[in-house]
């Protein structure tokens, strides 16, 4: 029978399906998973394998655990330089003001990223992408936002796509021109927003350089009116919407994003119940970023119980960036989500698989082991998937 001629078959391991129909990890002990044309063709107990199957390759999992490939749904992976000097200065007693005056902060990364050539930027980003891959990641979202001018933003998005090709990672790109106001537009935020809407978003949409548009909506960044203009423009060009919202204060960005049917709102430490209700209604995923919470030594926890109460899907991500979350291990983030935010290991794993897929609008294709989905898998030398959250930091996998 033709449909049982598989390309690849995994046997003798535990499958962690995360099938949404199962209220737990969806474990199948002594399972088997077959792949045909890069899609999951069959999965179940090994003893239930059809009698007439054949497979080109058979892989013995040796009792290891096979999960869906992990998804890092919020990163700023492409940047030049780093901010270790700033980190050191701060720990030696310098204030944020002093650091800003000496040219530190986000604009120092913007400067370095603008100066870097395409190849230099690629070369500096590859190690970070490799580390993510080693922590089980098969899909990564990458935002622009350290160029803040036409050529540099385009360069970042192209580097992001190239990373995917070179490393065999699925990359989804997000245009975050509204990350910060560049020096050329100092005190002219409106002009900068108009530039993004008139000159950048149309080109980015037409050249298919980004899947989503994101805004850092915050008292210290872009206000609600400016955020709305970007969302309107992105919607007009058919791009999906994401939002850095309610990280440092509550300005209502989440409710605005919900009105635009955003796929995700990210950070959310200061989100209130009205905001939670709004995203529950709009089907928006809440993306929590414990790395930035940890690095900034924040105190305000995101409203986890309210998100649970209103059944909002919760994703977690590295937020890999040089200023507030220089982390390239998604399993470390799973541990942080459990220790700092009190997520359960099941919630943490869903947060980097099926719910992270939702945060990218890809839940029908990736994020769980189900027949017909893309065969992205990660194989772990563990006995139970809770170990992924329990171990602090390093845990390598093969994907
Ligand atoms: Zn971010």
Coordinates of C-alpha atoms and ligand atoms in Angstrom, one line a residue:
X1 CA 0.0 0.0 0.0
X2 CA 1.5 3.2 -1.2
X3 CA 0.5 5.4 1.7
X4 CA 2.5 3.3 4.1
X5 CA 5.8 3.7 2.3
X6 CA 7.4 6.1 4.7
X7 CA 10.6 8.1 4.4
X8 CA 11.5 7.9 8.1
X9 CA 10.3 6.0 11.2
X10 CA 11.2 6.7 14.8
X11 CA 10.7 3.8 17.2
X12 CA 11.4 2.8 20.8
X13 CA 10.9 6.1 22.5
X14 CA 8.3 8.2 24.3
X15 CA 6.4 10.6 22.1
X16 CA 5.3 13.8 23.8
X17 CA 2.5 14.8 21.3
X18 CA 1.1 17.8 23.1
X19 CA -2.0 17.0 21.1
X20 CA -4.5 19.8 22.1
X21 CA -7.2 17.2 22.6
X22 CA -5.1 15.8 25.5
X23 CA -5.1 17.7 28.8
X24 CA -1.6 16.7 29.6
X25 CA 1.7 16.1 27.8
X26 CA 0.0 13.6 25.4
X27 CA 2.6 10.9 26.1
X28 CA 2.8 7.7 24.1
X29 CA 5.2 5.2 25.7
X30 CA 7.0 2.9 23.3
X31 CA 5.7 5.0 20.5
X32 CA 6.4 5.2 16.8
X33 CA 6.2 8.2 14.5
X34 CA 6.4 8.1 10.7
X35 CA 7.4 10.8 8.3
X36 CA 6.5 11.1 4.6
X37 CA 7.4 14.2 2.5
X38 CA 8.4 16.1 5.7
X39 CA 4.9 15.6 7.2
X40 CA 3.9 13.4 10.1
X41 CA 2.2 10.4 8.3
X42 CA 1.5 8.2 11.3
X43 CA 2.0 8.1 15.0
X44 CA 0.9 5.8 17.8
X45 CA 2.0 2.9 19.9
X46 CA 4.7 0.8 18.2
X47 CA 2.6 -2.3 18.8
X48 CA -0.2 -0.7 16.7
X49 CA 2.0 -0.1 13.6
X50 CA 0.3 -1.4 10.5
X51 CA 1.5 -4.8 9.4
X52 CA 2.3 -3.6 5.8
X53 CA 4.4 -0.5 6.5
X54 CA 7.8 0.1 5.0
X55 CA 10.2 2.9 5.7
X56 CA 13.4 4.0 4.0
X57 CA 15.1 4.8 7.3
X58 CA 14.3 3.5 10.8
X59 CA 15.7 5.4 13.8
X60 CA 15.9 3.8 17.3
X61 CA 15.2 6.5 19.9
X62 CA 16.7 4.3 22.7
X63 CA 14.0 5.3 25.2
X64 CA 14.6 9.0 24.6
X65 CA 11.7 11.5 24.5
X66 CA 10.6 13.0 21.2
X67 CA 8.7 16.4 21.3
X68 CA 7.6 18.8 18.7
X69 CA 10.5 21.0 17.6
X70 CA 10.6 24.1 19.9
X71 CA 9.4 27.5 18.7
X72 CA 11.0 30.7 19.9
X73 CA 8.3 33.2 19.0
X74 CA 9.9 36.4 20.1
X75 CA 13.6 37.3 19.4
X76 CA 15.7 40.3 18.3
X77 CA 18.4 37.9 17.2
X78 CA 20.0 40.1 14.5
X79 CA 22.2 42.8 15.9
X80 CA 25.8 43.8 15.9
X81 CA 28.1 44.2 19.0
X82 CA 26.9 43.6 22.5
X83 CA 26.3 45.5 25.7
X84 CA 28.6 43.7 28.1
X85 CA 30.5 47.0 28.8
X86 CA 27.2 48.6 29.8
X87 CA 26.4 45.7 32.0
X88 CA 29.7 46.0 33.7
X89 CA 29.4 49.8 34.1
X90 CA 26.0 49.4 35.7
X91 CA 27.4 46.9 38.2
X92 CA 30.2 49.3 39.0
X93 CA 27.6 51.8 40.0
X94 CA 26.9 53.9 36.8
X95 CA 23.3 55.1 36.5
X96 CA 21.1 54.7 33.4
X97 CA 21.5 58.4 32.7
X98 CA 25.3 58.2 32.8
X99 CA 25.2 55.2 30.5
X100 CA 22.9 57.0 28.1
X101 CA 25.1 60.1 28.1
X102 CA 28.1 58.1 27.3
X103 CA 26.4 56.7 24.2
X104 CA 25.1 53.4 25.7
X105 CA 21.6 51.9 25.6
X106 CA 19.7 50.8 22.5
X107 CA 21.2 53.5 20.3
X108 CA 24.7 52.0 20.7
X109 CA 23.3 48.8 19.2
X110 CA 21.6 50.8 16.5
X111 CA 25.0 52.4 15.7
X112 CA 26.9 49.1 15.6
X113 CA 24.1 47.4 13.5
X114 CA 24.0 50.2 11.0
X115 CA 27.8 50.1 10.6
X116 CA 27.9 46.3 10.1
X117 CA 27.8 45.0 6.6
X118 CA 25.3 42.3 5.6
X119 CA 28.0 39.6 6.0
X120 CA 29.3 41.0 9.3
X121 CA 25.8 41.0 10.7
X122 CA 25.2 37.5 9.5
X123 CA 28.5 36.3 10.9
X124 CA 27.7 37.8 14.3
X125 CA 24.1 36.3 14.4
X126 CA 24.9 32.8 13.3
X127 CA 26.4 31.7 16.7
X128 CA 23.2 32.8 18.5
X129 CA 21.0 31.0 16.0
X130 CA 23.1 27.9 16.4
X131 CA 22.7 28.0 20.2
X132 CA 19.0 28.3 19.8
X133 CA 19.0 25.3 17.5
X134 CA 21.0 23.3 20.0
X135 CA 18.3 24.0 22.6
X136 CA 15.8 22.3 20.4
X137 CA 14.5 25.2 18.4
X138 CA 13.2 24.5 14.9
X139 CA 11.2 27.7 14.3
X140 CA 12.3 31.2 15.3
X141 CA 10.7 34.6 15.0
X142 CA 13.2 37.4 14.4
X143 CA 12.4 41.1 14.7
X144 CA 14.2 44.0 13.0
X145 CA 14.4 47.2 15.1
X146 CA 18.1 47.9 15.5
X147 CA 18.5 49.6 12.1
X148 CA 15.7 52.3 12.3
X149 CA 16.5 53.5 8.8
X150 CA 15.4 52.2 5.5
X151 CA 18.6 50.3 4.4
X152 CA 19.5 49.0 7.8
X153 CA 16.0 47.6 8.6
X154 CA 15.9 45.9 5.3
X155 CA 19.4 44.5 5.9
X156 CA 18.3 43.0 9.2
X157 CA 15.2 41.3 7.7
X158 CA 17.3 39.8 4.9
X159 CA 20.0 38.6 7.4
X160 CA 17.1 36.9 9.3
X161 CA 15.9 35.1 6.3
X162 CA 19.4 34.1 5.3
X163 CA 19.9 32.6 8.8
X164 CA 17.0 30.3 8.2
X165 CA 18.4 29.1 4.9
X166 CA 21.9 28.5 6.3
X167 CA 20.9 26.8 9.5
X168 CA 17.8 24.9 8.4
X169 CA 15.6 26.9 10.8
X170 CA 12.1 28.0 9.9
X171 CA 12.3 31.8 10.3
X172 CA 9.3 34.2 10.6
X173 CA 10.2 37.8 10.4
X174 CA 8.7 40.8 12.1
X175 CA 9.2 44.5 11.2
X176 CA 9.9 46.5 14.4
X177 CA 10.8 49.8 12.9
X178 CA 8.7 51.3 15.8
X179 CA 11.2 50.0 18.4
X180 CA 12.8 53.4 19.3
X181 CA 13.1 56.8 17.7
X182 CA 16.3 57.1 15.7
X183 CA 18.6 60.1 16.4
X184 CA 17.7 61.7 13.0
X185 CA 14.1 61.9 14.2
X186 CA 14.8 63.1 17.7
X187 CA 11.7 64.9 19.1
X188 CA 9.9 64.2 15.8
X189 CA 8.2 60.9 16.6
X190 CA 5.2 61.8 14.3
X191 CA 7.5 62.3 11.4
X192 CA 9.2 59.0 12.1
X193 CA 5.8 57.1 12.3
X194 CA 4.8 58.7 9.0
X195 CA 8.1 57.6 7.4
X196 CA 7.5 54.0 8.6
X197 CA 3.9 54.0 7.2
X198 CA 4.6 55.8 3.9
X199 CA 8.0 54.5 3.0
X200 CA 8.9 51.3 4.8
X201 CA 5.8 49.2 5.4
X202 CA 4.7 49.3 1.8
X203 CA 8.1 48.1 0.6
X204 CA 8.4 45.4 3.3
X205 CA 5.0 44.1 2.4
X206 CA 5.5 44.1 -1.3
X207 CA 8.9 42.4 -1.1
X208 CA 7.5 39.9 1.5
X209 CA 10.3 40.7 3.9
X210 CA 8.1 40.4 7.0
X211 CA 5.2 38.4 8.2
X212 CA 4.3 40.7 11.1
X213 CA 4.6 44.3 12.2
X214 CA 5.4 45.0 15.9
X215 CA 5.4 48.2 18.0
X216 CA 7.1 48.9 21.3
X217 CA 4.1 50.6 22.8
X218 CA 5.1 52.2 26.1
X219 CA 5.4 55.5 28.0
X220 CA 9.1 55.6 27.1
X221 CA 8.6 54.6 23.4
X222 CA 5.5 54.9 21.2
X223 CA 2.1 56.1 22.5
X224 CA -1.3 54.6 21.7
X225 CA -2.1 57.0 18.9
X226 CA 1.3 56.3 17.2
X227 CA 0.8 52.6 17.7
X228 CA -2.6 52.7 16.2
X229 CA -1.3 54.4 13.0
X230 CA 1.3 51.6 12.6
X231 CA -1.4 48.9 13.1
X232 CA -3.7 50.5 10.6
X233 CA -1.0 50.7 8.0
X234 CA 0.1 47.1 8.7
X235 CA -3.5 45.8 8.4
X236 CA -3.9 47.7 5.2
X237 CA -0.9 45.8 3.7
X238 CA -2.1 42.5 5.0
X239 CA 0.7 42.0 7.6
X240 CA 0.0 40.4 10.9
X241 CA 0.2 42.3 14.2
X242 CA 2.3 41.9 17.3
X243 CA 2.8 44.3 20.2
X244 CA 5.3 44.9 23.0
X245 CA 2.7 45.8 25.5
X246 CA 2.3 46.7 29.2
X247 CA 5.9 45.8 30.1
X248 CA 6.7 48.8 32.3
X249 CA 3.3 50.4 32.7
X250 CA -0.3 49.9 31.6
X251 CA -1.2 52.2 28.8
X252 CA -3.9 50.1 27.1
X253 CA -1.7 48.8 24.2
X254 CA -3.1 45.3 24.7
X255 CA -6.7 46.3 24.2
X256 CA -5.7 48.3 21.1
X257 CA -3.8 45.3 19.7
X258 CA -6.9 43.1 20.5
X259 CA -9.0 45.5 18.4
X260 CA -6.7 44.8 15.5
X261 CA -6.8 41.1 16.0
X262 CA -3.1 40.9 16.9
X263 CA -1.6 37.3 16.9
X264 CA 0.2 38.1 20.0
X265 CA 0.8 40.7 22.7
X266 CA 4.2 40.3 24.5
X267 CA 5.6 41.1 28.0
X268 CA 2.4 42.0 29.8
X269 CA 3.7 42.5 33.3
X270 CA 1.3 45.4 34.0
X271 CA -1.7 43.9 32.2
X272 CA -5.1 44.1 34.0
X273 CA -8.2 42.0 33.8
X274 CA -9.9 44.2 31.2
X275 CA -6.9 43.7 29.0
X276 CA -6.9 39.9 29.6
X277 CA -10.6 39.8 28.7
X278 CA -9.9 41.7 25.5
X279 CA -7.3 39.2 24.3
X280 CA -9.4 36.3 25.4
X281 CA -12.1 37.6 23.0
X282 CA -9.8 38.4 20.1
X283 CA -8.0 35.1 20.2
X284 CA -4.6 36.8 20.8
X285 CA -1.8 34.8 22.4
X286 CA 0.0 36.2 25.5
X287 CA 3.7 35.9 25.1
X288 CA 5.6 36.1 28.4
X289 CA 9.4 36.9 28.5
X290 CA 11.0 35.8 31.7
X291 CA 14.5 36.5 30.5
X292 CA 13.9 40.3 30.4
X293 CA 12.1 40.1 33.8
X294 CA 15.1 38.3 35.2
X295 CA 17.8 40.5 33.7
X296 CA 16.0 43.8 34.7
X297 CA 15.2 42.4 38.1
X298 CA 11.6 43.3 37.7
X299 CA 9.1 42.9 40.5
X300 CA 5.7 43.0 38.8
X301 CA 4.6 39.6 37.7
X302 CA 2.5 39.2 34.6
X303 CA -1.2 38.3 35.5
X304 CA -0.8 34.5 35.1
X305 CA -3.9 33.5 37.1
X306 CA -6.0 35.9 35.1
X307 CA -4.6 34.5 31.8
X308 CA -5.5 31.0 33.1
X309 CA -8.9 32.1 34.3
X310 CA -9.8 33.5 30.9
X311 CA -8.1 30.6 29.0
X312 CA -5.7 32.8 27.1
X313 CA -3.0 30.7 25.4
X314 CA 0.3 31.5 27.1
X315 CA 3.6 31.3 25.1
X316 CA 7.1 32.0 26.4
X317 CA 10.2 33.1 24.4
X318 CA 13.8 34.1 24.9
X319 CA 13.3 37.8 23.7
X320 CA 17.0 37.4 22.8
X321 CA 18.4 40.9 22.6
X322 CA 21.6 42.7 23.7
X323 CA 20.0 45.1 26.2
X324 CA 17.6 43.2 28.4
X325 CA 17.7 39.5 27.6
X326 CA 21.0 38.2 26.1
X327 CA 19.9 34.6 26.3
X328 CA 20.0 31.9 23.6
X329 CA 18.6 28.9 25.4
X330 CA 14.9 28.3 25.2
X331 CA 15.1 25.5 27.8
X332 CA 16.6 28.0 30.3
X333 CA 13.6 30.2 29.6
X334 CA 11.3 27.3 30.4
X335 CA 13.0 27.0 33.7
X336 CA 12.7 30.7 34.4
X337 CA 9.0 30.6 33.4
X338 CA 8.5 28.0 36.1
X339 CA 10.7 29.5 38.8
X340 CA 9.9 33.2 38.3
X341 CA 6.3 33.0 36.9
X342 CA 5.2 29.8 38.5
X343 CA 4.2 28.2 35.2
X344 CA 3.9 24.4 35.4
X345 CA 6.3 22.3 33.3
X346 CA 3.4 21.5 31.0
X347 CA 2.5 25.1 30.6
X348 CA 6.1 25.9 29.9
X349 CA 6.4 23.2 27.2
X350 CA 3.1 24.3 25.6
X351 CA 4.5 27.8 25.8
X352 CA 7.4 26.9 23.4
X353 CA 5.4 24.6 21.2
X354 CA 1.7 24.8 20.4
X355 CA 1.1 28.2 22.0
X356 CA 4.2 29.6 20.5
X357 CA 2.8 28.3 17.1
X358 CA -0.4 30.3 17.9
X359 CA 1.7 33.4 18.5
X360 CA 2.9 33.0 14.9
X361 CA -0.4 32.0 13.4
X362 CA 1.0 28.6 12.6
X363 CA -0.9 26.3 15.0
X364 CA -2.3 24.3 12.1
X365 CA 1.1 23.4 10.8
X366 CA 3.5 23.1 13.8
X367 CA 3.7 23.0 17.6
X368 CA 2.3 19.5 18.3
X369 CA 2.7 16.0 17.0
X370 CA -0.3 15.3 14.9
X371 CA -0.8 13.5 11.6
X372 CA -0.6 16.0 8.7
X373 CA 1.5 18.6 10.6
X374 CA 5.1 19.4 9.5
X375 CA 7.5 16.9 11.0
X376 CA 9.6 19.2 13.1
X377 CA 10.8 17.2 16.0
X378 CA 13.3 17.5 18.9
X379 CA 14.9 14.4 20.5
X380 CA 15.9 14.6 24.2
X381 CA 18.0 12.3 26.3
X382 CA 15.4 12.4 29.2
X383 CA 12.7 10.1 30.5
X384 CA 9.9 12.7 31.0
X385 CA 9.3 16.1 29.4
X386 CA 9.1 17.9 32.8
X387 CA 12.8 17.5 32.9
X388 CA 13.1 20.1 30.2
X389 CA 11.8 22.8 32.6
X390 CA 13.5 21.3 35.7
X391 CA 17.1 21.4 34.4
X392 CA 18.6 24.9 34.7
X393 CA 20.0 25.9 31.4
X394 CA 21.9 23.6 29.2
X395 CA 20.1 20.8 27.6
X396 CA 21.0 19.8 24.1
X397 CA 18.8 18.0 21.7
X398 CA 19.0 16.8 18.2
X399 CA 16.4 18.3 15.9
Ligands
LIG1 ZN1 11.2 42.2 22.6

